[in-house]
Amino acid sequence: MPSLHYWNYPTEIFCGPGALDVLAERCKLLGMLNPLLVTDPGMLALEPMALIREHLLQADITFAVFSDIDSNPSLDDVAKGVAAFKAGKHDSLIALGGGSAMDAAKGISLATVDEQGLDRYQWSNVIANYPSLADFPHLDLPRLIALPTTAGTGSELGREAVLTLSEQNIKRVISHPQLLPASVILDPILTRGLPPALTAATGMDALTHHIEAFCSPLYHPMSCGIAVEGIRLIQQHLCDAHRDGQDMIAREGMLVASAMAAVAFQKGLGGVHALAHPLGARYHKHHGLLNAILLPYVLVANRQAISEDIARLARYLELKQPDFDGFLDWVLHLRQRLGIAHSLSEIGLDTEAATWVGEQALADISSSDTNACALSAADYSQIFRNAVHGVLPGMSA
């Protein structure tokens, strides 16, 4: 069986060790003559950046690097990127890194063409004005190639970008069908330097995407099926990738599972993300880590609505106890094996802003509207308090 696979769902995907070798060819075929390479500052001295530079230089492709972005990229970061894009007379973009690089590159792509696009296509406006992909206006956005170096966000296969409004300490979801990259390269070699702690946090991020998509009340059986298999892949590969970062089978499995998650959550996300978005914006904590800590507390809050579906999922995963409790126990033990904190207090959060957190979680309709059951702002505040204190209702201490 060849190690390089070609897929077109929902865009073209090159997957396998050495998939990076197609980068220069794809740039030329897509007419990308002068791309802006968007990455985060921590990537500049790492192996993936050196490999990208080498491939582009050998192919005589002119490019520049923009890395002035935060781990939770803001609208201000995007504005700086737009200025760099225009100053360099760039015609396209390459995103290298995790979700921050992907989201920033998408924001830059949209804002270079439509100065009001970050407002026009924020989630509440999208829901009100663009009920299907065909309803969006064609914008002829710059072509984008995505090369993830983490296996968590799945942003490389998404039509959305999550950007922070720094002054308000809130995150905004931007959506447009043309934000989907024209080409995606899933090369596990680009992820082999990811430290164990980030492997754990990003892997749990991917797991949360799949679980929330699976539990969403929306009817989307194709995405539901993808979520089930994505969870199985994470069960199979995450601990191996965490234990040995050079395990290319595990690294590739996690890259595939992460990318699948972005397709799965077309079915929706839920309360974990509704809470993680405002917490990430306010406290500047890693999104995947917040998801990893919050996940069991939201599962318990949704128990009544999801127990039958979770039992079905547990049977597919061949858990020893194929019911909700067995699945919850699997999640808790997985977090423990990966060194994930059990409570938000362990990463420095307290309950002072609990009311605000609950209000912001409910207001995040991109996630709260598709939670498994309807939760109030007070419900979200209580889940947050539980997560700070490490209290799982119904579980013995």
PDB file of N, CA and C in Angstrom, residues 1 6 8 20 47 69 78 87 113 124 141-142 144 164 179 194 248 266 276 294 299 315 337 346 359 363 374:
ATOM      1  N   MET A   1       0.842  -1.195   0.000  1.00  0.00           N
ATOM      2  CA  MET A   1       0.000   0.000   0.000  1.00  0.00           C
ATOM      3  C   MET A   1       0.881   1.251   0.000  1.00  0.00           C
ATOM      4  N   TYR A   6      -4.193  10.316  -1.729  1.00  0.00           N
ATOM      5  CA  TYR A   6      -4.832  11.534  -2.227  1.00  0.00           C
ATOM      6  C   TYR A   6      -6.328  11.454  -1.963  1.00  0.00           C
ATOM      7  N   ASN A   8     -10.142  13.956  -1.661  1.00  0.00           N
ATOM      8  CA  ASN A   8     -10.784  15.222  -1.977  1.00  0.00           C
ATOM      9  C   ASN A   8     -12.068  15.317  -1.169  1.00  0.00           C
ATOM     10  N   LEU A  20       5.147  16.497   2.117  1.00  0.00           N
ATOM     11  CA  LEU A  20       5.632  17.864   1.895  1.00  0.00           C
ATOM     12  C   LEU A  20       6.258  18.026   0.523  1.00  0.00           C
ATOM     13  N   GLU A  47      12.313  22.662  12.888  1.00  0.00           N
ATOM     14  CA  GLU A  47      12.526  21.866  11.679  1.00  0.00           C
ATOM     15  C   GLU A  47      11.494  22.115  10.586  1.00  0.00           C
ATOM     16  N   ILE A  69       2.052  36.910  15.306  1.00  0.00           N
ATOM     17  CA  ILE A  69       0.724  36.510  15.765  1.00  0.00           C
ATOM     18  C   ILE A  69       0.816  35.895  17.150  1.00  0.00           C
ATOM     19  N   VAL A  78      -4.354  40.055  12.540  1.00  0.00           N
ATOM     20  CA  VAL A  78      -4.787  39.945  11.156  1.00  0.00           C
ATOM     21  C   VAL A  78      -4.526  41.244  10.399  1.00  0.00           C
ATOM     22  N   ALA A  87       1.948  44.954   1.335  1.00  0.00           N
ATOM     23  CA  ALA A  87       3.267  45.563   1.137  1.00  0.00           C
ATOM     24  C   ALA A  87       4.159  44.674   0.280  1.00  0.00           C
ATOM     25  N   VAL A 113      -9.343  41.064   0.837  1.00  0.00           N
ATOM     26  CA  VAL A 113     -10.317  41.229  -0.243  1.00  0.00           C
ATOM     27  C   VAL A 113     -11.524  42.053   0.203  1.00  0.00           C
ATOM     28  N   SER A 124     -22.880  35.132  13.923  1.00  0.00           N
ATOM     29  CA  SER A 124     -24.297  35.489  14.027  1.00  0.00           C
ATOM     30  C   SER A 124     -24.815  36.065  12.716  1.00  0.00           C
ATOM     31  N   LEU A 141     -10.973  34.872  -2.986  1.00  0.00           N
ATOM     32  CA  LEU A 141      -9.934  35.031  -1.969  1.00  0.00           C
ATOM     33  C   LEU A 141      -8.606  34.448  -2.451  1.00  0.00           C
ATOM     34  N   PRO A 142      -7.503  34.941  -1.919  1.00  0.00           N
ATOM     35  CA  PRO A 142      -6.199  34.364  -2.270  1.00  0.00           C
ATOM     36  C   PRO A 142      -6.153  32.878  -1.933  1.00  0.00           C
ATOM     37  N   LEU A 144      -4.897  29.366  -0.553  1.00  0.00           N
ATOM     38  CA  LEU A 144      -4.247  29.040   0.718  1.00  0.00           C
ATOM     39  C   LEU A 144      -3.894  27.558   0.739  1.00  0.00           C
ATOM     40  N   THR A 164      -9.592  36.609  18.158  1.00  0.00           N
ATOM     41  CA  THR A 164      -9.869  37.256  19.439  1.00  0.00           C
ATOM     42  C   THR A 164     -10.054  38.754  19.280  1.00  0.00           C
ATOM     43  N   LEU A 179     -12.788  30.181   2.771  1.00  0.00           N
ATOM     44  CA  LEU A 179     -11.701  30.081   3.737  1.00  0.00           C
ATOM     45  C   LEU A 179     -11.112  28.673   3.776  1.00  0.00           C
ATOM     46  N   LEU A 194       6.829  18.008  18.056  1.00  0.00           N
ATOM     47  CA  LEU A 194       5.850  18.552  18.995  1.00  0.00           C
ATOM     48  C   LEU A 194       6.074  17.944  20.377  1.00  0.00           C
ATOM     49  N   MET A 248       5.957   7.545  13.562  1.00  0.00           N
ATOM     50  CA  MET A 248       5.286   8.147  12.421  1.00  0.00           C
ATOM     51  C   MET A 248       3.898   7.557  12.180  1.00  0.00           C
ATOM     52  N   GLN A 266     -18.967  19.842  11.307  1.00  0.00           N
ATOM     53  CA  GLN A 266     -20.041  20.460  10.526  1.00  0.00           C
ATOM     54  C   GLN A 266     -21.386  20.191  11.211  1.00  0.00           C
ATOM     55  N   ALA A 276     -14.686  27.210  26.520  1.00  0.00           N
ATOM     56  CA  ALA A 276     -13.258  27.384  26.234  1.00  0.00           C
ATOM     57  C   ALA A 276     -12.977  28.669  25.473  1.00  0.00           C
ATOM     58  N   LEU A 294     -12.083  20.750  30.522  1.00  0.00           N
ATOM     59  CA  LEU A 294     -13.525  20.970  30.610  1.00  0.00           C
ATOM     60  C   LEU A 294     -14.353  19.768  30.164  1.00  0.00           C
ATOM     61  N   LEU A 299     -19.609  16.710  29.722  1.00  0.00           N
ATOM     62  CA  LEU A 299     -20.230  15.403  29.493  1.00  0.00           C
ATOM     63  C   LEU A 299     -21.232  15.079  30.596  1.00  0.00           C
ATOM     64  N   ARG A 315     -19.503   1.016  22.927  1.00  0.00           N
ATOM     65  CA  ARG A 315     -19.479  -0.335  22.361  1.00  0.00           C
ATOM     66  C   ARG A 315     -18.577  -0.392  21.135  1.00  0.00           C
ATOM     67  N   ARG A 337      -3.268   9.661  31.910  1.00  0.00           N
ATOM     68  CA  ARG A 337      -2.097   9.107  31.229  1.00  0.00           C
ATOM     69  C   ARG A 337      -1.320  10.179  30.483  1.00  0.00           C
ATOM     70  N   GLU A 346      -5.793  24.142  38.728  1.00  0.00           N
ATOM     71  CA  GLU A 346      -4.419  23.673  38.587  1.00  0.00           C
ATOM     72  C   GLU A 346      -3.648  24.457  37.528  1.00  0.00           C
ATOM     73  N   GLU A 359     -22.283  33.835  31.006  1.00  0.00           N
ATOM     74  CA  GLU A 359     -22.955  34.710  30.044  1.00  0.00           C
ATOM     75  C   GLU A 359     -22.289  34.624  28.671  1.00  0.00           C
ATOM     76  N   ALA A 363     -23.662  33.139  25.052  1.00  0.00           N
ATOM     77  CA  ALA A 363     -23.665  34.052  23.911  1.00  0.00           C
ATOM     78  C   ALA A 363     -22.891  33.498  22.718  1.00  0.00           C
ATOM     79  N   ALA A 374     -30.141  22.047  26.105  1.00  0.00           N
ATOM     80  CA  ALA A 374     -30.182  23.492  26.318  1.00  0.00           C
ATOM     81  C   ALA A 374     -29.667  23.824  27.715  1.00  0.00           C
TER      82      ALA A 374
END
